[in-house]
Amino acid sequence: MLPYKNYYQKLDQIKDGKLSLIENVNYFLKRIQDNKHLNAFNFVFADEAVEKAKIVEEKIKSGKHGKLAGLVIAIKDVLSIKDKPNTCSSKILKDFIALYNSTAVQKLIAEDAIIIGKTNCDEFAMGSSNENSAFGNVLNPVDNERVPGGSSGGSAAAVAADLCDVALGTDTGGSIRQPASFCGVYGLKPTYGRVSRFGLTAFASSFDSIGPFAKNTEDAAAILEVISGWDVNDSTSSKNSVPNFSNDLPLNGKKLRLGFAKEYFGEGISPEVKSAIENLMGNLKQHGFEVEEIHLPHSDYSISTYYILTTAEASSNLARYDGARYGYRSQESSSLIDMYKSSRSEGFGSEVKRRIMLGTYVLSAGYYDAYYRKAQKVRRIIKQDFDEAFKKVDIILTPTSPTTAFKLGEKTTDPLEMYLADIYTTSANLAGIPGINIPVAKDSSGLPIGLQLMANQFDETNLLKMSYYIQEEIL
Ligand code: GLN
């Protein structure tokens, strides 16, 4: 058990000499060793983390340190760290070494966070169970026969199993919130554009967002504050100012307007998940909140719209892996075209190939209007549903996932069934709005149940305030 509740307590304990940062890092390294079976990490930077701990501990003692000094963080293996592998859990990038730091990582380093390793994930972040990794699947720390969720399964498992303080993940359709829900930790997907995507290996560029996994709202807020902001290297990053999230967590009597949508409690939801979320809403009412019914009438189209648009974008983004410039190259080919084909056939796993094929299909001349263009229009309508809803309420409450963590192998033979694991999360990426998973309950087998909060674009302030309130007053 860690002797601190959140990062601020940790920092105080280091300052007071009650906690040694070096021992703390060694503690995490030992836990990583002892929990190797979880397969949460693709790479661990043991020596460097200890070295950094020595330097940062000195900085803390001298009073001149960054905003995240000594916070031990794991990074999903799709975000570049200079001179470290960036494999995206794919054979095609198995030996690829990053040439520069992603902006999010650079900002963490600048604030004296300690990077302990890179976490396993679904190949190119495509998946909902972490079973599509060239490094093998990750086990859910709560129940080792179950998946941790995906695609950021390694990051979620690492935080849940106390292998680090916090982790970065990415969320294109739920890959932070859903694994956070399955493993019982906090997971925040920021507004699209809030965090620079520079140095993040692209999956679907108009959906991808980077965000934290944490054990509490305070740490999630602290990280978001550091990694957010405009970046000259990402033209889609936002110039909106970054609020001081971490100094502004208490609600202080502010009554946020809450909403729920029936569309998120329909077919396919497990009765235990449904009643846990309904109980929680009941609790909030007892605390004086009004929980109003709102409508998100086009929710049924989220999954299909998401899978048309993201596969289209992925097919284009992944065209760069051709064996010619970098990454895996097949040794078996006789011509250039043959080399491209064999490198891609041998280098990509089956889910990635499925998405590339779907994506090329929906973009092909004869089908573009029927699929891609149509889906773009539906995306706009889904966004308008949220615009309407946020005229009435500040925060929308939903389950994060229709079920708790499923068994390993349970859905691998049925891609459609797997895609439905994202039924409540893809809409936030379609609309570009922020969302957070809060671990609020356990089912009868002891598996975590997650509540999702969604807020309007760039309203992470209220999202985090509500998360903090629930953490402190309801749970
Ligand atoms: N599970 C979803 C997918 O497979 C979401 C992935 C993600 O958010 N990266 O596309």
CSV table of C-alpha atoms and ligand atoms in Angstrom, one decimal:
chain,number,residue,atom,x,y,z
A,1,MET,CA,0.0,0.0,0.0
A,2,LEU,CA,1.2,3.5,-0.8
A,3,PRO,CA,1.5,5.8,2.2
A,4,TYR,CA,-0.1,8.7,0.3
A,5,LYS,CA,-3.6,9.4,-1.1
A,6,ASN,CA,-2.6,11.6,-4.0
A,7,TYR,CA,0.3,13.4,-5.5
A,8,TYR,CA,0.2,16.4,-3.2
A,9,GLN,CA,0.5,14.2,-0.1
A,10,LYS,CA,3.4,12.4,-1.8
A,11,LEU,CA,5.2,15.7,-2.4
A,12,ASP,CA,4.7,16.8,1.2
A,13,GLN,CA,6.0,13.5,2.5
A,14,ILE,CA,9.1,13.8,0.3
A,15,LYS,CA,9.6,17.4,1.5
A,16,ASP,CA,9.2,16.4,5.1
A,17,GLY,CA,11.7,13.6,4.7
A,18,LYS,CA,9.1,11.0,5.5
A,19,LEU,CA,9.2,9.4,2.1
A,20,SER,CA,12.3,8.6,0.0
A,21,LEU,CA,11.6,9.1,-3.7
A,22,ILE,CA,14.3,6.5,-4.5
A,23,GLU,CA,12.7,3.9,-2.3
A,24,ASN,CA,9.3,4.8,-3.8
A,25,VAL,CA,10.6,4.2,-7.4
A,26,ASN,CA,12.2,1.0,-6.2
A,27,TYR,CA,8.9,0.0,-4.7
A,28,PHE,CA,7.2,0.4,-8.0
A,29,LEU,CA,10.0,-1.4,-9.9
A,30,LYS,CA,9.7,-4.4,-7.5
A,31,ARG,CA,5.9,-4.4,-8.0
A,32,ILE,CA,6.5,-4.4,-11.7
A,33,GLN,CA,8.8,-7.5,-11.3
A,34,ASP,CA,6.3,-9.2,-9.0
A,35,ASN,CA,3.4,-8.6,-11.4
A,36,LYS,CA,5.2,-9.5,-14.6
A,37,HIS,CA,2.3,-11.9,-15.4
A,38,LEU,CA,0.0,-9.0,-15.9
A,39,ASN,CA,2.1,-8.1,-19.0
A,40,ALA,CA,1.3,-4.4,-18.4
A,41,PHE,CA,4.6,-3.0,-19.6
A,42,ASN,CA,6.4,-3.4,-23.0
A,43,PHE,CA,9.5,-1.7,-21.6
A,44,VAL,CA,10.7,-0.7,-18.2
A,45,PHE,CA,13.3,2.0,-17.7
A,46,ALA,CA,14.5,0.9,-14.3
A,47,ASP,CA,18.0,2.5,-14.0
A,48,GLU,CA,17.0,5.7,-15.6
A,49,ALA,CA,14.0,6.0,-13.2
A,50,VAL,CA,16.2,5.5,-10.2
A,51,GLU,CA,18.7,8.0,-11.5
A,52,LYS,CA,16.0,10.6,-12.1
A,53,ALA,CA,14.6,10.0,-8.6
A,54,LYS,CA,17.9,11.0,-7.1
A,55,ILE,CA,18.0,14.2,-9.1
A,56,VAL,CA,14.4,15.1,-8.5
A,57,GLU,CA,14.6,14.3,-4.8
A,58,GLU,CA,17.4,16.9,-4.5
A,59,LYS,CA,15.3,19.4,-6.5
A,60,ILE,CA,12.4,18.9,-4.2
A,61,LYS,CA,14.5,19.4,-1.1
A,62,SER,CA,16.0,22.5,-2.6
A,63,GLY,CA,12.5,23.9,-3.2
A,64,LYS,CA,13.2,24.3,-6.9
A,65,HIS,CA,11.1,21.7,-8.7
A,66,GLY,CA,8.5,21.2,-11.3
A,67,LYS,CA,4.8,20.9,-10.9
A,68,LEU,CA,4.8,17.1,-11.0
A,69,ALA,CA,8.1,16.5,-9.3
A,70,GLY,CA,8.5,12.8,-8.3
A,71,LEU,CA,5.2,11.6,-9.8
A,72,VAL,CA,5.9,8.2,-11.3
A,73,ILE,CA,4.3,7.8,-14.6
A,74,ALA,CA,3.9,5.1,-17.3
A,75,ILE,CA,3.4,6.0,-20.9
A,76,LYS,CA,1.3,4.1,-23.5
A,77,ASP,CA,3.6,2.7,-26.1
A,78,VAL,CA,2.1,4.8,-28.9
A,79,LEU,CA,3.6,8.1,-27.5
A,80,SER,CA,7.2,8.9,-28.6
A,81,ILE,CA,9.9,9.2,-26.0
A,82,LYS,CA,13.2,10.2,-27.5
A,83,ASP,CA,15.7,7.3,-27.9
A,84,LYS,CA,13.2,4.8,-26.7
A,85,PRO,CA,11.2,2.2,-28.7
A,86,ASN,CA,7.8,3.3,-29.9
A,87,THR,CA,6.3,0.0,-31.1
A,88,CYS,CA,2.5,0.7,-30.9
A,89,SER,CA,2.5,-3.0,-29.8
A,90,SER,CA,3.0,-3.9,-33.5
A,91,LYS,CA,5.4,-6.1,-35.2
A,92,ILE,CA,5.7,-3.5,-37.9
A,93,LEU,CA,7.4,-1.1,-35.5
A,94,LYS,CA,9.1,-3.7,-33.3
A,95,ASP,CA,12.6,-2.1,-33.6
A,96,PHE,CA,11.6,1.5,-34.2
A,97,ILE,CA,13.3,4.0,-31.9
A,98,ALA,CA,11.7,7.4,-31.5
A,99,LEU,CA,13.7,10.4,-32.7
A,100,TYR,CA,12.0,13.0,-30.5
A,101,ASN,CA,9.6,13.4,-27.5
A,102,SER,CA,5.9,13.8,-28.0
A,103,THR,CA,4.7,17.1,-26.7
A,104,ALA,CA,2.8,15.5,-23.8
A,105,VAL,CA,5.8,13.5,-22.7
A,106,GLN,CA,8.1,16.6,-23.1
A,107,LYS,CA,5.8,18.6,-20.8
A,108,LEU,CA,5.8,15.9,-18.2
A,109,ILE,CA,9.6,15.6,-18.2
A,110,ALA,CA,9.9,19.4,-18.0
A,111,GLU,CA,7.8,19.3,-14.8
A,112,ASP,CA,10.0,16.6,-13.2
A,113,ALA,CA,7.7,13.6,-13.5
A,114,ILE,CA,9.6,10.2,-13.6
A,115,ILE,CA,8.9,8.0,-16.5
A,116,ILE,CA,9.1,4.4,-15.4
A,117,GLY,CA,8.3,2.6,-18.7
A,118,LYS,CA,6.0,2.1,-21.7
A,119,THR,CA,2.8,0.2,-21.4
A,120,ASN,CA,1.3,-2.5,-23.5
A,121,CYS,CA,-1.8,-1.7,-25.6
A,122,ASP,CA,-3.8,-3.0,-28.5
A,123,GLU,CA,-1.9,-2.7,-31.8
A,124,PHE,CA,-2.1,0.9,-33.0
A,125,ALA,CA,-4.7,1.4,-30.3
A,126,MET,CA,-7.3,-0.6,-32.1
A,127,GLY,CA,-9.2,-2.8,-29.7
A,128,SER,CA,-11.3,-2.9,-26.6
A,129,SER,CA,-9.5,-5.7,-24.7
A,130,ASN,CA,-5.8,-5.5,-25.2
A,131,GLU,CA,-5.9,-8.8,-26.9
A,132,ASN,CA,-4.6,-7.4,-30.2
A,133,SER,CA,-1.0,-6.8,-29.1
A,134,ALA,CA,2.1,-8.2,-30.6
A,135,PHE,CA,3.4,-8.3,-27.0
A,136,GLY,CA,0.6,-10.6,-25.9
A,137,ASN,CA,-2.5,-9.7,-23.9
A,138,VAL,CA,-2.6,-7.9,-20.6
A,139,LEU,CA,-4.4,-9.4,-17.6
A,140,ASN,CA,-6.9,-7.5,-15.5
A,141,PRO,CA,-5.3,-7.1,-12.0
A,142,VAL,CA,-8.7,-7.4,-10.3
A,143,ASP,CA,-9.4,-10.8,-11.9
A,144,ASN,CA,-6.6,-12.4,-14.0
A,145,GLU,CA,-9.0,-14.4,-16.1
A,146,ARG,CA,-10.4,-11.2,-17.5
A,147,VAL,CA,-9.3,-8.5,-19.9
A,148,PRO,CA,-8.2,-5.1,-18.6
A,149,GLY,CA,-10.1,-3.4,-21.4
A,150,GLY,CA,-8.5,-1.6,-24.3
A,151,SER,CA,-6.8,-0.2,-26.1
A,152,SER,CA,-4.8,1.4,-23.2
A,153,GLY,CA,-5.1,-1.8,-21.1
A,154,GLY,CA,-1.5,-1.8,-19.9
A,155,SER,CA,-1.8,1.8,-18.6
A,156,ALA,CA,-5.0,1.0,-16.8
A,157,ALA,CA,-3.7,-2.3,-15.3
A,158,ALA,CA,-0.4,-0.6,-14.3
A,159,VAL,CA,-2.2,2.1,-12.3
A,160,ALA,CA,-4.8,-0.3,-10.8
A,161,ALA,CA,-2.0,-2.7,-9.7
A,162,ASP,CA,0.1,0.0,-8.1
A,163,LEU,CA,2.9,-0.4,-10.6
A,164,CYS,CA,3.2,3.4,-10.9
A,165,ASP,CA,1.3,6.5,-9.6
A,166,VAL,CA,-0.4,7.4,-12.9
A,167,ALA,CA,-0.2,6.7,-16.6
A,168,LEU,CA,-0.9,8.3,-20.0
A,169,GLY,CA,-3.2,6.7,-22.4
A,170,THR,CA,-5.0,7.6,-25.6
A,171,ASP,CA,-8.6,7.6,-26.4
A,172,THR,CA,-10.0,7.5,-29.9
A,173,GLY,CA,-13.3,5.9,-29.1
A,174,GLY,CA,-13.0,5.0,-25.4
A,175,SER,CA,-9.5,3.6,-24.9
A,176,ILE,CA,-8.9,5.5,-21.7
A,177,ARG,CA,-12.4,5.4,-20.2
A,178,GLN,CA,-13.3,1.8,-20.9
A,179,PRO,CA,-10.1,0.2,-19.5
A,180,ALA,CA,-10.3,2.6,-16.5
A,181,SER,CA,-13.8,1.3,-15.9
A,182,PHE,CA,-12.7,-2.4,-16.3
A,183,CYS,CA,-9.7,-1.9,-13.9
A,184,GLY,CA,-11.4,0.4,-11.4
A,185,VAL,CA,-9.4,3.6,-11.8
A,186,TYR,CA,-10.0,7.2,-13.0
A,187,GLY,CA,-9.5,7.8,-16.7
A,188,LEU,CA,-9.9,11.2,-18.4
A,189,LYS,CA,-10.3,11.9,-22.1
A,190,PRO,CA,-9.9,15.6,-22.7
A,191,THR,CA,-11.6,17.7,-25.3
A,192,TYR,CA,-10.3,17.1,-28.8
A,193,GLY,CA,-7.5,19.6,-29.3
A,194,ARG,CA,-6.9,20.3,-25.6
A,195,VAL,CA,-3.7,18.2,-25.7
A,196,SER,CA,-1.2,18.3,-28.6
A,197,ARG,CA,-1.1,15.1,-30.6
A,198,PHE,CA,2.5,15.8,-31.7
A,199,GLY,CA,4.5,12.6,-31.3
A,200,LEU,CA,1.4,10.4,-30.8
A,201,THR,CA,1.3,7.7,-33.5
A,202,ALA,CA,-1.9,8.5,-35.4
A,203,PHE,CA,-4.8,6.1,-35.5
A,204,ALA,CA,-7.8,8.4,-36.4
A,205,SER,CA,-6.5,11.9,-36.4
A,206,SER,CA,-9.8,13.7,-35.9
A,207,PHE,CA,-10.7,11.5,-32.9
A,208,ASP,CA,-7.4,10.8,-31.1
A,209,SER,CA,-6.8,12.4,-27.7
A,210,ILE,CA,-4.3,11.9,-24.9
A,211,GLY,CA,-5.2,11.8,-21.3
A,212,PRO,CA,-4.3,10.5,-17.8
A,213,PHE,CA,-5.2,7.4,-15.8
A,214,ALA,CA,-5.0,8.0,-12.0
A,215,LYS,CA,-6.2,6.8,-8.7
A,216,ASN,CA,-8.0,10.0,-7.9
A,217,THR,CA,-9.3,13.2,-9.4
A,218,GLU,CA,-6.5,15.4,-8.1
A,219,ASP,CA,-3.8,13.6,-9.9
A,220,ALA,CA,-5.8,13.4,-13.2
A,221,ALA,CA,-6.4,17.2,-12.9
A,222,ALA,CA,-2.7,17.9,-12.2
A,223,ILE,CA,-1.6,15.9,-15.3
A,224,LEU,CA,-4.2,17.4,-17.6
A,225,GLU,CA,-3.1,20.9,-16.5
A,226,VAL,CA,0.5,20.1,-17.5
A,227,ILE,CA,-0.1,18.3,-20.8
A,228,SER,CA,-2.7,20.7,-22.2
A,229,GLY,CA,-2.2,23.7,-24.4
A,230,TRP,CA,-1.5,25.0,-27.8
A,231,ASP,CA,1.5,23.5,-29.7
A,232,VAL,CA,3.1,24.9,-32.8
A,233,ASN,CA,3.7,21.3,-33.9
A,234,ASP,CA,0.0,20.3,-33.9
A,235,SER,CA,-2.3,22.6,-35.9
A,236,THR,CA,-5.4,21.0,-34.4
A,237,SER,CA,-4.3,21.9,-30.9
A,238,SER,CA,-6.4,24.5,-29.3
A,239,LYS,CA,-5.4,28.1,-28.4
A,240,ASN,CA,-8.0,28.2,-25.6
A,241,SER,CA,-6.4,29.1,-22.3
A,242,VAL,CA,-5.8,26.2,-19.9
A,243,PRO,CA,-7.6,26.7,-16.6
A,244,ASN,CA,-5.9,26.0,-13.3
A,245,PHE,CA,-7.9,22.7,-12.9
A,246,SER,CA,-6.0,21.4,-9.9
A,247,ASN,CA,-6.5,24.5,-7.8
A,248,ASP,CA,-10.2,24.7,-8.5
A,249,LEU,CA,-11.6,21.2,-7.7
A,250,PRO,CA,-14.1,21.9,-4.9
A,251,LEU,CA,-17.6,22.7,-6.0
A,252,ASN,CA,-18.0,25.2,-3.2
A,253,GLY,CA,-21.8,25.0,-3.3
A,254,LYS,CA,-22.1,25.4,-7.0
A,255,LYS,CA,-25.0,23.3,-8.1
A,256,LEU,CA,-24.1,21.8,-11.5
A,257,ARG,CA,-27.0,20.8,-13.6
A,258,LEU,CA,-26.9,17.0,-14.2
A,259,GLY,CA,-28.5,15.0,-17.0
A,260,PHE,CA,-29.0,11.5,-18.0
A,261,ALA,CA,-30.2,10.0,-21.3
A,262,LYS,CA,-32.4,6.9,-21.6
A,263,GLU,CA,-30.5,6.0,-24.7
A,264,TYR,CA,-27.5,5.0,-22.5
A,265,PHE,CA,-29.5,2.6,-20.3
A,266,GLY,CA,-31.1,0.5,-23.0
A,267,GLU,CA,-30.6,-2.9,-24.6
A,268,GLY,CA,-27.4,-4.8,-23.8
A,269,ILE,CA,-26.6,-3.1,-20.4
A,270,SER,CA,-26.0,-5.5,-17.6
A,271,PRO,CA,-28.6,-5.1,-14.8
A,272,GLU,CA,-25.9,-4.7,-12.2
A,273,VAL,CA,-24.2,-1.9,-14.1
A,274,LYS,CA,-27.6,-0.2,-14.6
A,275,SER,CA,-28.6,-0.4,-11.0
A,276,ALA,CA,-25.2,0.8,-9.8
A,277,ILE,CA,-25.4,3.9,-12.0
A,278,GLU,CA,-29.0,4.6,-11.1
A,279,ASN,CA,-28.2,4.2,-7.4
A,280,LEU,CA,-25.5,6.8,-7.8
A,281,MET,CA,-27.8,9.2,-9.5
A,282,GLY,CA,-30.3,8.7,-6.6
A,283,ASN,CA,-27.5,9.5,-4.2
A,284,LEU,CA,-26.7,12.7,-6.0
A,285,LYS,CA,-30.4,13.7,-5.8
A,286,GLN,CA,-30.3,13.2,-2.1
A,287,HIS,CA,-27.3,15.6,-2.0
A,288,GLY,CA,-29.5,18.2,-3.6
A,289,PHE,CA,-28.6,17.8,-7.3
A,290,GLU,CA,-31.3,17.9,-9.9
A,291,VAL,CA,-30.8,15.1,-12.4
A,292,GLU,CA,-32.8,15.9,-15.5
A,293,GLU,CA,-33.7,13.6,-18.4
A,294,ILE,CA,-32.1,14.8,-21.7
A,295,HIS,CA,-32.2,13.2,-25.1
A,296,LEU,CA,-29.4,12.1,-27.3
A,297,PRO,CA,-31.6,10.7,-30.1
A,298,HIS,CA,-28.9,9.6,-32.5
A,299,SER,CA,-26.9,7.6,-30.0
A,300,ASP,CA,-27.8,4.4,-31.9
A,301,TYR,CA,-25.7,5.5,-34.8
A,302,SER,CA,-22.5,6.2,-32.8
A,303,ILE,CA,-20.8,2.8,-33.2
A,304,SER,CA,-21.4,2.6,-37.0
A,305,THR,CA,-20.4,6.2,-37.6
A,306,TYR,CA,-17.3,5.7,-35.5
A,307,TYR,CA,-16.2,2.6,-37.2
A,308,ILE,CA,-16.7,4.1,-40.7
A,309,LEU,CA,-14.8,7.3,-40.0
A,310,THR,CA,-12.0,5.9,-37.9
A,311,THR,CA,-11.3,3.0,-40.2
A,312,ALA,CA,-11.2,5.5,-43.1
A,313,GLU,CA,-8.7,7.7,-41.2
A,314,ALA,CA,-6.7,4.7,-40.1
A,315,SER,CA,-6.4,3.3,-43.6
A,316,SER,CA,-4.9,6.6,-44.7
A,317,ASN,CA,-2.6,7.1,-41.6
A,318,LEU,CA,-1.3,3.5,-41.7
A,319,ALA,CA,-0.3,3.8,-45.4
A,320,ARG,CA,3.0,5.1,-44.2
A,321,TYR,CA,4.1,1.7,-42.9
A,322,ASP,CA,5.4,0.3,-46.2
A,323,GLY,CA,8.7,-1.3,-45.2
A,324,ALA,CA,10.6,1.2,-47.2
A,325,ARG,CA,11.4,4.1,-44.9
A,326,TYR,CA,11.3,2.6,-41.4
A,327,GLY,CA,9.8,-0.3,-39.5
A,328,TYR,CA,9.6,-4.0,-40.4
A,329,ARG,CA,10.6,-5.1,-43.9
A,330,SER,CA,9.8,-8.5,-45.3
A,331,GLN,CA,12.9,-10.4,-46.6
A,332,GLU,CA,10.8,-12.5,-48.9
A,333,SER,CA,10.0,-10.2,-51.7
A,334,SER,CA,11.2,-10.0,-55.3
A,335,SER,CA,9.9,-6.5,-56.4
A,336,LEU,CA,9.1,-3.2,-54.8
A,337,ILE,CA,5.3,-3.8,-54.9
A,338,ASP,CA,5.8,-7.2,-53.5
A,339,MET,CA,8.0,-5.8,-50.7
A,340,TYR,CA,5.2,-3.4,-49.7
A,341,LYS,CA,2.6,-6.1,-49.7
A,342,SER,CA,4.6,-8.7,-47.8
A,343,SER,CA,5.9,-6.2,-45.3
A,344,ARG,CA,2.4,-5.0,-44.5
A,345,SER,CA,1.0,-8.6,-44.6
A,346,GLU,CA,3.6,-9.9,-42.2
A,347,GLY,CA,3.9,-6.7,-40.1
A,348,PHE,CA,0.3,-5.9,-39.2
A,349,GLY,CA,-1.9,-8.0,-37.0
A,350,SER,CA,-5.4,-9.1,-38.1
A,351,GLU,CA,-7.5,-6.4,-36.4
A,352,VAL,CA,-5.3,-3.7,-38.0
A,353,LYS,CA,-5.7,-5.3,-41.4
A,354,ARG,CA,-9.4,-5.6,-40.9
A,355,ARG,CA,-9.6,-1.8,-40.2
A,356,ILE,CA,-7.4,-0.9,-43.2
A,357,MET,CA,-9.6,-3.0,-45.5
A,358,LEU,CA,-12.8,-1.5,-44.1
A,359,GLY,CA,-11.3,2.0,-44.3
A,360,THR,CA,-10.2,1.6,-47.9
A,361,TYR,CA,-13.6,0.3,-48.8
A,362,VAL,CA,-15.6,3.2,-47.3
A,363,LEU,CA,-13.3,5.6,-49.0
A,364,SER,CA,-13.3,3.9,-52.4
A,365,ALA,CA,-14.8,5.8,-55.3
A,366,GLY,CA,-18.1,3.8,-55.5
A,367,TYR,CA,-18.8,3.8,-51.8
A,368,TYR,CA,-17.5,7.2,-50.6
A,369,ASP,CA,-20.9,8.9,-50.7
A,370,ALA,CA,-22.8,6.0,-49.2
A,371,TYR,CA,-20.5,5.5,-46.3
A,372,TYR,CA,-17.8,8.1,-45.6
A,373,ARG,CA,-19.7,11.2,-46.6
A,374,LYS,CA,-22.9,10.0,-44.9
A,375,ALA,CA,-21.0,9.2,-41.7
A,376,GLN,CA,-19.5,12.7,-41.7
A,377,LYS,CA,-23.1,14.1,-41.7
A,378,VAL,CA,-24.2,11.8,-38.9
A,379,ARG,CA,-21.2,12.9,-36.9
A,380,ARG,CA,-22.4,16.4,-37.2
A,381,ILE,CA,-25.9,15.4,-36.1
A,382,ILE,CA,-24.5,13.6,-33.1
A,383,LYS,CA,-22.6,16.7,-32.1
A,384,GLN,CA,-25.7,18.8,-32.5
A,385,ASP,CA,-27.5,16.4,-30.1
A,386,PHE,CA,-24.9,17.2,-27.5
A,387,ASP,CA,-25.0,20.9,-28.2
A,388,GLU,CA,-28.8,20.8,-27.4
A,389,ALA,CA,-28.2,18.7,-24.3
A,390,PHE,CA,-25.6,21.1,-22.9
A,391,LYS,CA,-28.0,24.0,-23.2
A,392,LYS,CA,-30.0,22.3,-20.4
A,393,VAL,CA,-27.3,20.6,-18.3
A,394,ASP,CA,-23.6,20.9,-17.4
A,395,ILE,CA,-22.8,17.2,-17.0
A,396,ILE,CA,-24.2,14.1,-18.6
A,397,LEU,CA,-24.0,10.9,-16.5
A,398,THR,CA,-23.8,7.5,-18.2
A,399,PRO,CA,-22.3,4.1,-17.5
A,400,THR,CA,-18.8,3.9,-19.1
A,401,SER,CA,-19.3,0.4,-20.4
A,402,PRO,CA,-22.4,-1.8,-20.7
A,403,THR,CA,-20.7,-4.6,-18.8
A,404,THR,CA,-17.9,-5.2,-16.3
A,405,ALA,CA,-14.6,-6.7,-17.6
A,406,PHE,CA,-15.3,-9.8,-19.7
A,407,LYS,CA,-13.3,-13.0,-19.9
A,408,LEU,CA,-10.1,-13.3,-22.0
A,409,GLY,CA,-11.0,-14.7,-25.4
A,410,GLU,CA,-14.7,-14.2,-24.8
A,411,LYS,CA,-15.2,-11.8,-27.7
A,412,THR,CA,-12.1,-12.3,-29.9
A,413,THR,CA,-14.0,-14.4,-32.5
A,414,ASP,CA,-16.8,-11.8,-33.0
A,415,PRO,CA,-15.4,-8.3,-33.9
A,416,LEU,CA,-18.9,-6.8,-33.9
A,417,GLU,CA,-19.5,-8.0,-30.3
A,418,MET,CA,-16.2,-6.5,-29.4
A,419,TYR,CA,-17.0,-3.1,-31.0
A,420,LEU,CA,-20.2,-2.9,-28.9
A,421,ALA,CA,-18.0,-2.6,-25.8
A,422,ASP,CA,-17.5,1.0,-26.9
A,423,ILE,CA,-21.2,1.8,-27.2
A,424,TYR,CA,-21.2,4.5,-24.5
A,425,THR,CA,-17.8,6.0,-25.2
A,426,THR,CA,-17.5,6.6,-28.9
A,427,SER,CA,-20.0,9.5,-29.0
A,428,ALA,CA,-17.7,11.8,-26.9
A,429,ASN,CA,-15.0,11.3,-29.6
A,430,LEU,CA,-17.4,11.9,-32.4
A,431,ALA,CA,-18.5,15.2,-30.7
A,432,GLY,CA,-15.0,16.1,-29.5
A,433,ILE,CA,-16.2,16.5,-25.9
A,434,PRO,CA,-14.4,15.5,-22.7
A,435,GLY,CA,-15.3,12.5,-20.6
A,436,ILE,CA,-14.1,10.8,-17.4
A,437,ASN,CA,-14.5,7.4,-15.9
A,438,ILE,CA,-15.0,7.3,-12.1
A,439,PRO,CA,-14.9,3.9,-10.4
A,440,VAL,CA,-18.1,4.0,-8.4
A,441,ALA,CA,-19.1,0.4,-7.5
A,442,LYS,CA,-18.4,-3.3,-7.8
A,443,ASP,CA,-20.6,-6.0,-9.2
A,444,SER,CA,-21.4,-9.3,-7.4
A,445,SER,CA,-18.1,-10.8,-8.6
A,446,GLY,CA,-16.1,-7.9,-7.2
A,447,LEU,CA,-15.5,-6.4,-10.7
A,448,PRO,CA,-15.3,-2.6,-10.9
A,449,ILE,CA,-18.2,-0.6,-12.4
A,450,GLY,CA,-17.5,2.8,-13.9
A,451,LEU,CA,-19.6,5.9,-14.1
A,452,GLN,CA,-18.9,8.2,-17.1
A,453,LEU,CA,-19.3,11.9,-16.9
A,454,MET,CA,-19.3,14.0,-20.1
A,455,ALA,CA,-19.2,17.8,-20.3
A,456,ASN,CA,-19.3,20.4,-23.1
A,457,GLN,CA,-16.2,21.1,-25.2
A,458,PHE,CA,-13.4,22.6,-23.1
A,459,ASP,CA,-15.4,22.3,-19.9
A,460,GLU,CA,-13.0,20.0,-18.1
A,461,THR,CA,-13.3,22.3,-15.1
A,462,ASN,CA,-16.8,21.2,-14.3
A,463,LEU,CA,-16.1,17.7,-15.3
A,464,LEU,CA,-13.3,17.5,-12.8
A,465,LYS,CA,-15.2,19.4,-10.1
A,466,MET,CA,-18.1,16.9,-10.4
A,467,SER,CA,-15.6,14.0,-10.4
A,468,TYR,CA,-14.0,15.4,-7.2
A,469,TYR,CA,-17.4,15.9,-5.6
A,470,ILE,CA,-18.4,12.3,-6.2
A,471,GLN,CA,-15.1,11.0,-5.0
A,472,GLU,CA,-15.2,13.0,-1.8
A,473,GLU,CA,-18.9,13.2,-0.9
A,474,ILE,CA,-20.6,10.2,-2.5
A,475,LEU,CA,-18.2,7.3,-2.6
B,1,GLN,N1,-12.1,0.2,-28.8
B,1,GLN,C1,-12.2,1.2,-29.8
B,1,GLN,C2,-11.6,0.8,-31.1
B,1,GLN,O1,-11.1,-0.3,-31.1
B,1,GLN,C3,-11.5,2.5,-29.3
B,1,GLN,C4,-10.0,2.5,-29.4
B,1,GLN,C5,-9.4,3.7,-28.9
B,1,GLN,O2,-10.0,4.5,-28.3
B,1,GLN,N2,-8.1,3.8,-29.3
B,1,GLN,O3,-11.5,1.5,-32.0
